[in-house]
XYZ file of N, CA and C in Angstrom:
696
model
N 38.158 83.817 4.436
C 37.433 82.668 4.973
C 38.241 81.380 4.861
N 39.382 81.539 4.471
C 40.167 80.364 4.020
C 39.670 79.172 3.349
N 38.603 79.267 1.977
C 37.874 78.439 1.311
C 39.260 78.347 0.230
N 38.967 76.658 0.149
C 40.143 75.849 -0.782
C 39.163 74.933 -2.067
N 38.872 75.316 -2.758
C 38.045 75.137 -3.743
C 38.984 73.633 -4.471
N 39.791 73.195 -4.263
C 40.634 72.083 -4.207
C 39.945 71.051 -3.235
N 39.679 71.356 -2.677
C 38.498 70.494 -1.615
C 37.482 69.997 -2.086
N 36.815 71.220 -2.907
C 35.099 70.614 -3.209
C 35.871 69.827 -4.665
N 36.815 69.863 -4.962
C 37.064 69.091 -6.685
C 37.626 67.410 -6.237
N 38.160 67.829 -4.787
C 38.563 66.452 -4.858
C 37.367 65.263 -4.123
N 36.517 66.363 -3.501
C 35.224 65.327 -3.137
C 34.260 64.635 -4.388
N 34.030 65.968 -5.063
C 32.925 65.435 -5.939
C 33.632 65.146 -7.123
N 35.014 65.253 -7.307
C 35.852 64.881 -8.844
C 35.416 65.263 -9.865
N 34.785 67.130 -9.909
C 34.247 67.934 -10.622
C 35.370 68.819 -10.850
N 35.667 69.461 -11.286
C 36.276 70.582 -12.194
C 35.344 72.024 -11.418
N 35.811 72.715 -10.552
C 35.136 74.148 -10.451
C 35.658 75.253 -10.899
N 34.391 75.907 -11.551
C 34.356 76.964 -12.837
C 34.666 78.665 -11.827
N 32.985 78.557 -11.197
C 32.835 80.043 -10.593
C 33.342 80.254 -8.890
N 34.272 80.306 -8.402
C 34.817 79.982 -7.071
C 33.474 80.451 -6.187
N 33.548 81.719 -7.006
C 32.863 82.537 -5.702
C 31.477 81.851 -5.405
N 30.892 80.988 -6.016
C 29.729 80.292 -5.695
C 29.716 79.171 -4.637
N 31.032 78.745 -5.075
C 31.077 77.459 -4.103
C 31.753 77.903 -2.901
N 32.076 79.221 -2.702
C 32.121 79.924 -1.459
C 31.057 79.994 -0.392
N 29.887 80.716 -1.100
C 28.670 80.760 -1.145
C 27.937 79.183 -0.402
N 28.792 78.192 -1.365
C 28.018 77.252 -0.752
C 28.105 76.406 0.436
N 29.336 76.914 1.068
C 29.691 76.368 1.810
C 29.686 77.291 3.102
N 29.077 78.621 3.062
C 29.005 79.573 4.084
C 27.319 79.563 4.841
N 27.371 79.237 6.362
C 26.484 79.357 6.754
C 25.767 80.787 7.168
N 24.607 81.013 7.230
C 24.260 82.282 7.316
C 24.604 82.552 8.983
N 24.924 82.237 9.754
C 25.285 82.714 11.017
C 26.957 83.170 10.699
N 27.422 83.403 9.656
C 28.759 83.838 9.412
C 28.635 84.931 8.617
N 27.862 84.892 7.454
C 27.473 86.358 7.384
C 26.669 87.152 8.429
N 26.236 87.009 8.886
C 25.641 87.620 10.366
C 26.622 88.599 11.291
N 27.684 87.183 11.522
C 28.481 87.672 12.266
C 29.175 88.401 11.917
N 29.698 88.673 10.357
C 30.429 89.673 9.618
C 30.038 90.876 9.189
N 28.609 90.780 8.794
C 27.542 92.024 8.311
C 28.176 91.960 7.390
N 27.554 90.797 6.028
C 27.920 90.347 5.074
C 26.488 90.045 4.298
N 25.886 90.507 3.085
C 25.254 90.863 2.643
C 24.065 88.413 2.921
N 22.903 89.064 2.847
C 22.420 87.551 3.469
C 22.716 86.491 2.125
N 22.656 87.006 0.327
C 23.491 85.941 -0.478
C 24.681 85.779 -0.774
N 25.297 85.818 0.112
C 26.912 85.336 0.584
C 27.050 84.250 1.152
N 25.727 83.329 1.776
C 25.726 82.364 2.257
C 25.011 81.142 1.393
N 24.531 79.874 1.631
C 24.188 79.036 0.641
C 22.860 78.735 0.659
N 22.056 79.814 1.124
C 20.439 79.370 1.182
C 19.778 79.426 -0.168
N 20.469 80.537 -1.302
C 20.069 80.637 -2.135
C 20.330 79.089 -3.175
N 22.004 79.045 -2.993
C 22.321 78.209 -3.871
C 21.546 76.541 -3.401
N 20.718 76.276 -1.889
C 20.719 75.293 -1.507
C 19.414 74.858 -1.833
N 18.541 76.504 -2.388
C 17.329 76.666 -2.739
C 17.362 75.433 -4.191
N 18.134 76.260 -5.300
C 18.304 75.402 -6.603
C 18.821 74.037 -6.717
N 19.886 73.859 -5.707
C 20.095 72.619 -5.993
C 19.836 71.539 -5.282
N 18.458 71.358 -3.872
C 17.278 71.053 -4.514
C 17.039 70.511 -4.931
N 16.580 71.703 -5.959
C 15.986 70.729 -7.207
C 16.487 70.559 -8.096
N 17.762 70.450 -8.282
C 18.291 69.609 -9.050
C 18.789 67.967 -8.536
N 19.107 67.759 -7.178
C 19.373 66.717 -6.710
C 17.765 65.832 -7.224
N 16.972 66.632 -6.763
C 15.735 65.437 -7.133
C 15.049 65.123 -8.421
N 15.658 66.767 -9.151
C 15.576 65.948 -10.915
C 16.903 64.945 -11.153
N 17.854 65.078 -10.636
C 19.056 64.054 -11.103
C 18.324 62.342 -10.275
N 17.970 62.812 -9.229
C 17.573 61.480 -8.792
C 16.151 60.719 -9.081
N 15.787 61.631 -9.450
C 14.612 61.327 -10.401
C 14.582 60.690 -11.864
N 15.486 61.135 -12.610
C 15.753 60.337 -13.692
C 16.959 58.782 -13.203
N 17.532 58.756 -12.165
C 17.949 57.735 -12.246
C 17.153 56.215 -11.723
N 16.080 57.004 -10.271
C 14.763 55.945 -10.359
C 14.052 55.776 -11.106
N 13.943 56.780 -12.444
C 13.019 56.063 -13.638
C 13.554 55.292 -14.282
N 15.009 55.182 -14.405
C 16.054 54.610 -15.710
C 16.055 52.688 -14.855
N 16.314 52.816 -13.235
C 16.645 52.259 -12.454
C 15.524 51.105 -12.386
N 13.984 51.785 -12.179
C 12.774 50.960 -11.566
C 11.684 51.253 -13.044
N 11.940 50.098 -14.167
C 11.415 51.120 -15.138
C 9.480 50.105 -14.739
N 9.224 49.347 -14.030
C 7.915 48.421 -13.193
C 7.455 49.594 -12.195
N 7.921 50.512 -11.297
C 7.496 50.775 -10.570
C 6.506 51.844 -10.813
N 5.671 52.023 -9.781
C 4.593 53.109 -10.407
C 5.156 54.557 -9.758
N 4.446 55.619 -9.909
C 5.094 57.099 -9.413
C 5.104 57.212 -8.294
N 4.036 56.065 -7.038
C 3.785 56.550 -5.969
C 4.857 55.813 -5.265
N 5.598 54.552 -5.881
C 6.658 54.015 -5.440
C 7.559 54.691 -6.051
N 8.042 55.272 -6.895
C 9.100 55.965 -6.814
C 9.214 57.379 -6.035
N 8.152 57.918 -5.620
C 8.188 59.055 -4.973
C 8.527 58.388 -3.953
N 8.188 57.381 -3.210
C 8.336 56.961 -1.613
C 10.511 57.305 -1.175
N 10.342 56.234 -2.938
C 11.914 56.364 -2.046
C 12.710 57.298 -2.340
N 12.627 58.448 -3.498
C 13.101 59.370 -3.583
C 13.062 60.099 -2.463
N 11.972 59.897 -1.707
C 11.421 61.410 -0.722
C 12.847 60.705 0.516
N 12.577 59.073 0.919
C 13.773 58.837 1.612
C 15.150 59.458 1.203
N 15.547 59.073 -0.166
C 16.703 58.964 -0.128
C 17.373 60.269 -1.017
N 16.430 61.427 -0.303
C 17.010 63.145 -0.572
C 16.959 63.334 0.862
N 16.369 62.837 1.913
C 16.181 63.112 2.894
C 17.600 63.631 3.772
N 17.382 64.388 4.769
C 18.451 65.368 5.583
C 19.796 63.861 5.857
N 18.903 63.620 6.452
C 19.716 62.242 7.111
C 20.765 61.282 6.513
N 20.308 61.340 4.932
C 20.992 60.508 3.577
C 22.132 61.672 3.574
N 21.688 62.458 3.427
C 22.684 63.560 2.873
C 23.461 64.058 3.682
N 23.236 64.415 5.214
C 24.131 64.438 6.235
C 25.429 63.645 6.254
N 24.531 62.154 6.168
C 25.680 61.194 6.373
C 26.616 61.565 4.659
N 25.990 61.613 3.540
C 26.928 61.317 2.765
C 28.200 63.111 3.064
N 28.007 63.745 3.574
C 28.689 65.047 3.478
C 29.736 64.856 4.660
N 29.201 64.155 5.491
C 30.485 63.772 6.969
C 31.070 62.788 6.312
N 30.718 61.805 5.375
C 31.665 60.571 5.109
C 32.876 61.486 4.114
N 32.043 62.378 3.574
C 33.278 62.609 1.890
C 33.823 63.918 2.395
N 33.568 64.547 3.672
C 34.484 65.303 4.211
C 33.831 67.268 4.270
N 32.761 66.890 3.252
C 32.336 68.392 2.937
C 31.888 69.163 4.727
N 31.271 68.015 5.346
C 30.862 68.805 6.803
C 32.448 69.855 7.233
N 33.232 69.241 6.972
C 34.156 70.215 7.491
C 34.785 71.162 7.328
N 34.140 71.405 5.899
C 34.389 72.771 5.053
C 33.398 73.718 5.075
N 32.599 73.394 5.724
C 31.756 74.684 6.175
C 31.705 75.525 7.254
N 31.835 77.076 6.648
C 31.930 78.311 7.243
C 30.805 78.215 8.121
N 30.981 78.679 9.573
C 30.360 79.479 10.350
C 30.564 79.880 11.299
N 29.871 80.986 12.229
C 30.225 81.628 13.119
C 30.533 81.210 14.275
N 31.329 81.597 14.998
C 32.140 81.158 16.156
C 31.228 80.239 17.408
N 30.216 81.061 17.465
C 29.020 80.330 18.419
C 28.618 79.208 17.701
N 28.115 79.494 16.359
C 27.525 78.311 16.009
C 28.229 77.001 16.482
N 29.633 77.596 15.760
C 30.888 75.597 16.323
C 30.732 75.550 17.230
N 30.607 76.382 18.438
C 30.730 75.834 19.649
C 29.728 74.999 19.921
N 28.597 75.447 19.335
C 27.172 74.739 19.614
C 27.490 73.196 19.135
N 27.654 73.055 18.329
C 28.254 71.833 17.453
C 27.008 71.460 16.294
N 27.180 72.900 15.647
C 26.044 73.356 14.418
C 26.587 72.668 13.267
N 27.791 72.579 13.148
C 28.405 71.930 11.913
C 28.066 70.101 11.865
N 27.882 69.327 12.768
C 27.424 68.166 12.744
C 25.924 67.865 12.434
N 25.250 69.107 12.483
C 23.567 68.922 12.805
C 23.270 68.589 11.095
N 21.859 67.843 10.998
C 22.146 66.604 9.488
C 21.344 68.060 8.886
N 20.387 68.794 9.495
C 20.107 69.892 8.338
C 21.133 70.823 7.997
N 22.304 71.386 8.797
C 23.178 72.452 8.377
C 24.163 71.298 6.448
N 24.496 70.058 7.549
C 25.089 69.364 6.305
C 24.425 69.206 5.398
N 23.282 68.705 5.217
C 22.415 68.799 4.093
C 21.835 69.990 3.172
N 22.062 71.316 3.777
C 21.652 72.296 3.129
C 23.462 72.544 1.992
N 24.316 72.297 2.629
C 25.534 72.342 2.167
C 25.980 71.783 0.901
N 25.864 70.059 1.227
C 25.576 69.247 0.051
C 25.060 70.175 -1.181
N 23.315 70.340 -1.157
C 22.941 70.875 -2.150
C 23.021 72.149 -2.599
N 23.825 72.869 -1.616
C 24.489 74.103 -2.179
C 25.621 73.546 -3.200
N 26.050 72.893 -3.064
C 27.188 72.470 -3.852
C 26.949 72.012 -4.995
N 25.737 71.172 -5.321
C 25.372 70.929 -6.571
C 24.728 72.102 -6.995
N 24.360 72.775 -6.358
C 23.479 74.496 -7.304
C 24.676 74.872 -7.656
N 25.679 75.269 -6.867
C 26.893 75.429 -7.622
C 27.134 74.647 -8.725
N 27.607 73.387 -9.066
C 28.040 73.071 -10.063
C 27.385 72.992 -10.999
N 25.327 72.828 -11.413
C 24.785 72.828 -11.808
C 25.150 74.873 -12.604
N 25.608 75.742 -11.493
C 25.480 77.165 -12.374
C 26.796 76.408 -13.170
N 27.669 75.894 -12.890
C 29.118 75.824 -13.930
C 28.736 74.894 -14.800
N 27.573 74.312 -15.162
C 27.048 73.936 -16.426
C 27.799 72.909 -16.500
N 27.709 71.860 -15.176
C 27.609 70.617 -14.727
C 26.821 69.418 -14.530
N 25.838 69.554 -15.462
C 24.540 68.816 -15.332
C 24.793 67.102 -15.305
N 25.771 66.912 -16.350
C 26.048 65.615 -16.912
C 26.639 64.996 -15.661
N 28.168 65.741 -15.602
C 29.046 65.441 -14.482
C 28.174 65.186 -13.144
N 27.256 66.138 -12.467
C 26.524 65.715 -11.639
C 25.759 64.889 -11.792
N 25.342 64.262 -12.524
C 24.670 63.205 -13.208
C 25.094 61.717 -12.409
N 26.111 61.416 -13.239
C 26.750 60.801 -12.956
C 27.221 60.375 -11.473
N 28.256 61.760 -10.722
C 28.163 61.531 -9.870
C 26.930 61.351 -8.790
N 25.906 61.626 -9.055
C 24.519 61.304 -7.835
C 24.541 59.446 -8.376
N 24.370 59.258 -9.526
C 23.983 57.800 -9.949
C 25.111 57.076 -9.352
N 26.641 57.433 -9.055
C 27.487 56.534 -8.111
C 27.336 56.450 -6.848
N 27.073 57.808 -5.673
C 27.002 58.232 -4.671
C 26.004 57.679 -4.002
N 24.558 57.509 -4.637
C 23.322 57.294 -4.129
C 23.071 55.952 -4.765
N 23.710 55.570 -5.298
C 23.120 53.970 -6.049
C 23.333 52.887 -4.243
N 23.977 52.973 -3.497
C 23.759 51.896 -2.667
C 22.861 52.167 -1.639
N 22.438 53.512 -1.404
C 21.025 54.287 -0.875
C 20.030 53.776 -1.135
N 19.947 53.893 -2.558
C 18.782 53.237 -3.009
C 18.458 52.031 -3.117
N 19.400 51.060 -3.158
C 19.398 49.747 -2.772
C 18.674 49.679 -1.634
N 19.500 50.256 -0.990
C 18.946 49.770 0.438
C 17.319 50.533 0.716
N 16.980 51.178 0.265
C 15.368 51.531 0.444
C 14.398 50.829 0.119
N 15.045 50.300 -1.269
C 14.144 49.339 -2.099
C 14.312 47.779 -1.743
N 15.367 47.621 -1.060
C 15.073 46.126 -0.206
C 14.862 46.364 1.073
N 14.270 47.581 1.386
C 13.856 47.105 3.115
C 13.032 48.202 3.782
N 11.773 47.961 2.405
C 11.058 48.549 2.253
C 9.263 48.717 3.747
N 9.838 48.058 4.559
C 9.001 47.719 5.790
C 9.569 49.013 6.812
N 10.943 48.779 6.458
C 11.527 50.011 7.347
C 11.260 50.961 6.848
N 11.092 51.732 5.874
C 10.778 53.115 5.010
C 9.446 53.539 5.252
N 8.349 52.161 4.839
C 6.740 52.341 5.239
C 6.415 52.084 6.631
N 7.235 52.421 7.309
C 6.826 52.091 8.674
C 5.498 52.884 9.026
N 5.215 53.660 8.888
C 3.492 54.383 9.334
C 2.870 53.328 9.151
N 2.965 52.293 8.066
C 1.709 51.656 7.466
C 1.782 50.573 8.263
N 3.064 50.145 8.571
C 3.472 49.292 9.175
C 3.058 48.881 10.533
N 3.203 49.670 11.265
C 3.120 50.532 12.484
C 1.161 50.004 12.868
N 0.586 51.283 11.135
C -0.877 51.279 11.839
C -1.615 49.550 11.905
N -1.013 48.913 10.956
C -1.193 47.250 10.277
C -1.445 46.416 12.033
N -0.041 47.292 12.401
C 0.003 46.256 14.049
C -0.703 46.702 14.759
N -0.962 48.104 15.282
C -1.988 47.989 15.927
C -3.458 47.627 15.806
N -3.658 48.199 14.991
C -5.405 47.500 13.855
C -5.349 45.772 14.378
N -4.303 45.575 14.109
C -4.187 43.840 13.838
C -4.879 43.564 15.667
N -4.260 44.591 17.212
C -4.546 44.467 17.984
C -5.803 44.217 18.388
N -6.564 46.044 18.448
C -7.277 46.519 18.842
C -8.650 47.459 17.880
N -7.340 47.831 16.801
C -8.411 48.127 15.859
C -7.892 49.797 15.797
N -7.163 50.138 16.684
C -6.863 51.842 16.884
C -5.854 51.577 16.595
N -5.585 53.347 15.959
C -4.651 53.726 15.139
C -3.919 54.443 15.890
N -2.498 54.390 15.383
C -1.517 55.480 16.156
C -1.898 56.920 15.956
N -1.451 57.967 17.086
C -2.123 59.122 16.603
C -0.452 59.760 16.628
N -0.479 60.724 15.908
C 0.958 61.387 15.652
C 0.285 63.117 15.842
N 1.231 63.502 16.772
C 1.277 64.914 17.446
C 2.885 65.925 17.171
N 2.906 66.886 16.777
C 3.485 67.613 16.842
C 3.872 68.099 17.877
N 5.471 68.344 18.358
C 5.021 68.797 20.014
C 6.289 69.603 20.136
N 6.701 70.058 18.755
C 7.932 71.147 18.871
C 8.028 71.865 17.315
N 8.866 72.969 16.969
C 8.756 73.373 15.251
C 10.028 74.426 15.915
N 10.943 74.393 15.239
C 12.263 75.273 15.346
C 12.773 75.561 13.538
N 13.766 76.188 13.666
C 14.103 77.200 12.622
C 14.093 77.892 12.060
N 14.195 78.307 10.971
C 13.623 79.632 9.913
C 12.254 79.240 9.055
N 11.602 80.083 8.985
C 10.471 79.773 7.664
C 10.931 78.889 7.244
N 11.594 78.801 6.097
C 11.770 77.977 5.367
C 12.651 77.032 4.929
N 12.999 76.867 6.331
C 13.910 75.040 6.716
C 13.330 75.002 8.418
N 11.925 74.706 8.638
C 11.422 74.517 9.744
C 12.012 72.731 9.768
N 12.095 72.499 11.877
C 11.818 71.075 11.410
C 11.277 70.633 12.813
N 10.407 70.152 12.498
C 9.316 69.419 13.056
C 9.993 68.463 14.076
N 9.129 68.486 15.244
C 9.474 67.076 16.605
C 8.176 66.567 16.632
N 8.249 65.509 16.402
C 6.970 64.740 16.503
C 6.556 63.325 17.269
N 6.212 63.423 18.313
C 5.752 62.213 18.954
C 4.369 61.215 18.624
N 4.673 59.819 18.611
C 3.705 59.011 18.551
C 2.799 58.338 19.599
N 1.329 58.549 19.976
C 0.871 57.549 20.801
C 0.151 56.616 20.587
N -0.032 55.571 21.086
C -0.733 54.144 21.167
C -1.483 54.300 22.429
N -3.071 54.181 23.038
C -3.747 54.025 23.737
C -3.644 55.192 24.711
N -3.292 56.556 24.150
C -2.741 57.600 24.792
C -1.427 57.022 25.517
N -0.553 55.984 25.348
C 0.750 56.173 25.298
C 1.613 56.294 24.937
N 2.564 57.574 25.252
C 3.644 57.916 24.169
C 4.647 56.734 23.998
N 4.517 56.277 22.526
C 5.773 54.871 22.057
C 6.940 56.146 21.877
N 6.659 56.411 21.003
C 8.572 57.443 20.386
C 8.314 59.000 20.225
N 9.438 59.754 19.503
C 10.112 60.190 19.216
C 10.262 60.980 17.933
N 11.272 61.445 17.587
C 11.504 61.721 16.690
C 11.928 63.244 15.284
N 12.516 63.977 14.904
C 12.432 65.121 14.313
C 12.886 65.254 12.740
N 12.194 65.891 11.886
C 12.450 65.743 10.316
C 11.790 67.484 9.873
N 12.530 67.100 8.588
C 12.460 68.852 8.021
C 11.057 68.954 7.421
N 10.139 67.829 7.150
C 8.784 68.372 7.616
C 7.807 67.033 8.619
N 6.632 67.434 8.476
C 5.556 67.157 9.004
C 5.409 65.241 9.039
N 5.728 65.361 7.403
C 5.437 63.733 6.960
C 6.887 62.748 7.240
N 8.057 63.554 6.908
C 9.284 62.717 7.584
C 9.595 62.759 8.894
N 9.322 63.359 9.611
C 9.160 62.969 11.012
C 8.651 62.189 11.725
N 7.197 62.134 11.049
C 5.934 61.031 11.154
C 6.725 59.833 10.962
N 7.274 59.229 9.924
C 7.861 57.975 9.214
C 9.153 57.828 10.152
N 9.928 58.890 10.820
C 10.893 58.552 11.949
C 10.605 57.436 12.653
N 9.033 58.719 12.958
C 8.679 58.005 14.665
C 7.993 57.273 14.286
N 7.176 56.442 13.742
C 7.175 55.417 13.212
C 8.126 54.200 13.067
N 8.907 54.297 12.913
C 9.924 53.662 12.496
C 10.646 53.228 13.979
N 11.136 54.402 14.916
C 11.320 53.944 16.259
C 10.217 53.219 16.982
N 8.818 53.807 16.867
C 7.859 52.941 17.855
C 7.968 51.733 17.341
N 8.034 50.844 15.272
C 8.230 49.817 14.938
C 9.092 48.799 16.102
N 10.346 49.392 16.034
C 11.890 48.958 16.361
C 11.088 48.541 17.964
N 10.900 49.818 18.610
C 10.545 49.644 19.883
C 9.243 48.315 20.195
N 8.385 48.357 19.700
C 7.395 47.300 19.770
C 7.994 46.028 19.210
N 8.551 46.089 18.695
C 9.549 44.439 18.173
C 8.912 44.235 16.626
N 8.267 45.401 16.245
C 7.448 45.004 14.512
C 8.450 44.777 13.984
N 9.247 46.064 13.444
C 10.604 45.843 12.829
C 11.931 45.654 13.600
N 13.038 44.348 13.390
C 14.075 44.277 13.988
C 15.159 45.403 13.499
């Protein structure tokens, strides 16, 4: 597969223990497919655990971080800033999108750019280092990586609550609320992701798609904001 485990050490400036994991984590399942390669050879498992470890690591750093805020504000911006989209971008900036395995169709498709394939990757990579009994080290690195993420959630916090935002302006109109419709669902069980459109007076304002139900909602939200002139 030509995996250079020199790669994942010089992104995350970790030390890797078990190769064959971070093989694992960087292999999409349309490559074992294409090989008839057993289905945990790829990183669904490892992307399963780490997870949850990204949101216990980021979880103790919004408690250490916001020690005023209550749980329902720290859940808000955690839920942002684990989100596909955070993590996409941080995996194309530090190079990991391009170390991931997959099958010939998939690249052509241009599967390797899509923010859920990168994001499942990412946290394959910390399940990996989390098995090499990396807890600290990952520690650390999430509290450098994600500290200007979180900045930015927590000062511009109109853009994040946009639903509320959103329903505030119309109420403020007419008194009716946006209604949010589902109007697509693609993937596997268990990395479905949702297309979800918003209307105002039965007219469709936006847009929008997220890996579930409620971040999609807050997308399109967020575009109908932009679009109506609420948020610049």
């Amino acid at each position: 597969m030509g995996f250079d485990k020199t790669a994942i050490e010089r992104i995350f400036k970790i030390p890797v223990v078990n190769v064959e994991n971070f093989q694992r984590a960087v292999t999409h399942s349309s490559y074992t497919k294409e090989n008839n390669m057993h289905f945990i050879e790829c990183y669904e498992r490892l992307e399963f655990l780490g997870d949850a470890v990204l949101k216990l690591t980021i979880s103790d750093c919004l408690f250490k971080k916001f020690p005023e805020y209550s749980e329902g504000a720290l859940s808000k911006i955690r839920s942002i800033v684990v989100s596909d989209a955070v993590l996409a971008e941080i995996a194309k900036k530090n190079g990991l999108s391009e170390l991931i395995i997959m099958s010939r169709h998939e690249e052509k498709q241009g599967c390797r750019n899509l923010e859920s394939v990168c994001a499942c990757a990412f946290e394959a990579v910390l399940g990996a280092y989390y098995l090499d009994g990396k807890f600290r080290e990952l520690l650390e690195y999430i509290n450098t990586t994600f500290a200007s993420y979180i900045e930015e959630v927590d000062s511009n916090s109109s853009k994040y609550n946009a639903k509320a935002v959103l329903q505030e302006y119309t109420q403020g109109l007419t008194k009716e609320t946006p209604v949010y419709r589902v109007v697509a669902e693609s993937g596997p069980a268990h990395k479905r992701e949702f297309e979800v459109e918003v209307s105002y007076q039965e007219n469709v304002i936006a847009k929008a798609t997220g890996r579930s139900k409620k971040e999609a909602e807050q997308k399109c939200a967020y575009e109908a904001c932009k679009i109506l002139g609420v948020i610049k």
